[in-house]
Amino acid sequence: MPTVRSFTVLPALPEPLKDLESIARNMFWSWNSEFVELFKRIDANLWSSCGHNPVRLLGSVSQAKLDALAENEGFLGQLHRASEKLKVYLGRPTWYEKVCSKYDEPVIAYFSAEFGIHECLPIYAGGLGILAGDHLRSASDLGVPLVGVGLLYQKGYFRQYLNIDGWQQEIYVENDFYNMPIELVRKGSGRPLTISVEYPGRCVIAQIWHVSVGRVKLYLLDTNVHANAPMDRMITSSLYGGDRELRIRQEIMLGIGGLKALSAMGIKPAVCHMNEGHAAFMALERIRELRSEQNMTFDEAVEAARAGNVFTIHTPVKAGLDEFRVELMDKYFGGYFPKLGINRKRFLSLGRVLPDDDGEPFKMPVLALRLSSCANGVSKLHGRISRGIWGSLWPGVPHREIPIISITNGIHVKNWVSDEIDALYEKYLGPRWAQETMNKAVWEGIDQIPDEEIWRTHQRCREQLIVFARKRLKAQMQRRGTYHTELNHAEEVLDPEVLTIGFARRFASYKRGNLLLRDAQRLTKLLTDRDKPVQIIFAGKAHPKDTEGKDIIRQIVHFAGQKAVRRRIVFLEDYDMDIARALVRGVDVWLNNPRRPMEASGTSGMKAAVNGVLNMSTADGWWCEGYTRGGGWVIGAGESYEDSDYQDLVESQAIYDMLENEVVPLFYTRTADNLPRAWIRRVKSSIKWIAPRFNTHRMLAEYTRRSYNLAAAKWRFLTAEACARAKAFSSWKSNVREAWPEFSVRDVMMEAHNGDGSKQLNPRQPQLKVGSRLSVRALVRLGKASPDDVSVELYYGPVDTWDNIREGASVHMDYEQAGQENGEHWFGGSMPCTRTGQQGVAVRILPSHTDLANPYEMGLILWETGK
């Protein structure tokens, strides 16, 4: 092979156009339509053929065209306004500066396996990545001091096309990094900055690219460098591709390599946020760094590292939860865990629900949960489900108190609304509406929008969607070699006046993309009704190894090919952010019918709602919080079924009933001026409820207040003075664990205080009236431990037929005096009687220390036993 020396060629922009380069390389343009219009003005056809990639556009446009634009006063004026807008944006005061000024600025490192910034940067697969992209956008808007950390995939996620039978095929397209809005991080010498990560018997080199997302930087690691062996160059080849061994290599690079990359750039994060378990090896590397730099034991380093780690769980689906066989862990970490100062058994226990189960694989979510001070689900329901799934990590802790909170997902509203809706909001909500998306009062202005105006605006969006869909369908048919006469079908499919339903998402079986097809005859009748027809647009990908998901797509395509319905139903191939934008802006109803409770959150329906689209969904994920009577529709009532086939039957019938009896009549019922005013009322109600609550500005503010600021403060506190506090905290934990076996509740005395002033001392079955109080004194044996080391509590609430307390609450008991025996102490407290019925109360002991992230951090809880 000949020696090839590479070099980079940059576009030769005339001096008046120099600002185009900086604008193109900051993804701020992707959520501001005037910037997109600027690029379209250069060459609209080229903009489309370049995949909406401004860097490629500038490198492809002719020099003659650039020279002409350099003399075009109108274009230069538009360029100047855009450049000034970016400068003002980057320099203006932020929400974080105003609200969090009392906090020292932490650096928050946000680790994610995928980031969906824009279709021209295809390093995302689905909802996880799209959420990560919106997370960065809102961090930029709010001024949250955050950096993103991920991998730069040579081929990204697969591109989808369907064969003549409707079966999904996958192709992988090489990304041209040097023609994308990304740049290499370089040393002062100009050479690329690289890091080295240890793998079995070798070191793997990675270079670092960065993406500017407004104020925020996203750093992406790339192992496709000449210094690596061919096998290692493939580590960052594709997203979610290959076998389990490639996956563990990728996650080592993401977690361990990602933290090393930040260190190499002089970035020392106070908080590390793991967006799903893919990046959990980062927590191990953080411990290793602390041990190396601060001369700490493993347990001491754990306390400091855990303090600054945050973990978000994204799915209850087993296939989405990474785990690795013990053999793989031995292969890739056999030389690593000695650097942590622990043995193999202790190391493997970090990733196991049952630490002593030698047959249990190493689970990444377990590792992340054990080494984080704050963990959260992505909706209220998902938080509850996650507490059920992972609750055994905190044995003895009541379900409601398991330390996994809920921070419901959101969307970056400005990024997803259509230009038409954006203009409408600016007119009636004010020019700063996009900066005030959290403010519920701002959204009350929706009522000021005339019905005629909001309806005509949505009609234009639907018309644009139909044009978009026809164009995509025609391209699909041409690629398959469809006869020329058949291509006319693409020009006739769909009708801009017909009720349009959108269904677009990952085609996993639990999302039930084919649920509407269950009664084909009934669906056909809906689609072909002469007076009130319905049409449906489907899009989505199945994982390459998900045969069931692929078959669901094939079923839809086969049904759509039937002569009777072919004008009313289409499947758009290769679902990406471009298709997603068109769909959520142009359909009338967004359908989502997962099997409850498999959908952790879901955000596509939020995107649709802010565009005036009504949601119709099962009571799962975010819709449990997003549904309001008078907004969209809920399928079923959140029932649980043991027989999934029966569930599909019941809920498919519920969908047909709802469409036939409510949705379709409401859409087609018009007043004298041909407006569906009752429909429009629902649209306005939906926007007012959903927009201020389900946006990433609110989500980021919640993460900042409930996770980031707390974790940063604890990290700074524990790592100050050469980590002295962390070392002391670790020593305290060790002492408490040693003393814990001696703890017991020796005696409990109760006194009932009735509302009439009477008392009952130690009643076996006290009967109290609402408003009374029950006082409890407990004699507790603590051995060598101090009363200050524990929190003794009353736990009370309604009891079931098995005498288990349900939906309990706790009351702290105060220290009263030492008992007669050495190591025994009396504590006292009381509980209010606020509810009628059978109630229960129990005494429990928990560790107590100001540095505990939560009382259950140590996994120690002692309940009174016996009667």
Coordinates of N, CA and C in Angstrom, one line a residue, residues 13-14 34 63 68 130 188 284 307 325 396 410 419 421 441 468 477 497 513 545 559 563 646 695 716 801 812 817 843:
L13 N -13.7 31.4 1.9 CA -14.7 32.4 2.0 C -14.2 33.8 1.8
P14 N -14.9 34.6 1.0 CA -14.5 36.0 0.9 C -14.6 36.7 2.2
E34 N -33.9 31.5 11.4 CA -33.4 32.5 10.6 C -32.0 32.1 10.1
Q63 N -17.2 28.9 -6.0 CA -16.5 30.1 -5.6 C -17.2 31.3 -6.2
A68 N -20.4 36.2 -5.5 CA -21.6 37.0 -5.7 C -22.3 37.4 -4.4
I130 N -31.9 11.9 21.4 CA -32.6 13.1 21.2 C -32.7 13.9 22.5
G188 N -1.2 23.0 21.8 CA -0.6 24.3 21.4 C 0.2 24.2 20.1
L284 N -15.8 4.2 38.2 CA -14.6 3.5 38.6 C -13.3 4.3 38.3
A307 N -20.1 11.1 45.8 CA -20.8 12.4 46.2 C -21.0 13.2 44.9
R325 N -20.9 -10.6 30.9 CA -20.6 -11.9 31.5 C -19.3 -11.7 32.3
G396 N -35.0 -3.9 53.0 CA -35.7 -3.5 54.2 C -36.2 -2.1 54.1
G410 N -38.3 16.2 29.2 CA -38.9 17.3 28.5 C -38.3 17.4 27.1
D419 N -41.8 26.8 12.2 CA -41.6 28.3 12.0 C -42.9 29.0 12.1
I421 N -45.6 28.1 13.9 CA -46.1 28.1 15.3 C -45.2 29.1 16.1
A441 N -47.4 31.3 33.3 CA -48.2 32.5 33.0 C -48.0 32.9 31.6
F468 N -44.0 16.8 2.0 CA -42.7 16.2 2.4 C -42.9 14.7 2.3
M477 N -39.8 4.7 -3.6 CA -40.3 3.9 -4.8 C -39.3 3.8 -5.9
E497 N -56.5 17.7 3.6 CA -57.7 18.0 4.3 C -58.2 16.9 5.3
G513 N -46.3 -1.2 17.4 CA -46.6 -0.5 16.2 C -47.7 -1.0 15.3
K545 N -31.0 -6.5 15.2 CA -31.2 -7.9 15.7 C -32.6 -8.2 16.2
F559 N -49.9 -4.1 4.7 CA -51.3 -3.5 4.8 C -51.4 -2.2 4.0
K563 N -54.8 -2.2 -2.1 CA -55.4 -1.2 -3.0 C -56.4 -0.3 -2.3
Y646 N -54.4 -10.7 25.3 CA -55.7 -10.2 25.6 C -55.6 -8.6 25.8
N695 N -40.8 20.6 29.3 CA -39.7 21.1 28.4 C -38.4 21.0 29.2
R716 N -17.3 19.2 46.6 CA -16.4 20.2 47.1 C -16.0 20.0 48.6
T801 N -54.1 -6.3 55.2 CA -54.6 -7.5 55.9 C -53.4 -8.4 56.4
H812 N -39.1 11.6 63.1 CA -37.9 11.5 63.9 C -38.2 11.4 65.4
Q817 N -32.6 10.0 77.0 CA -31.6 9.8 78.1 C -31.0 8.4 77.9
V843 N -40.9 1.0 64.9 CA -39.7 1.7 65.2 C -38.6 1.2 64.4

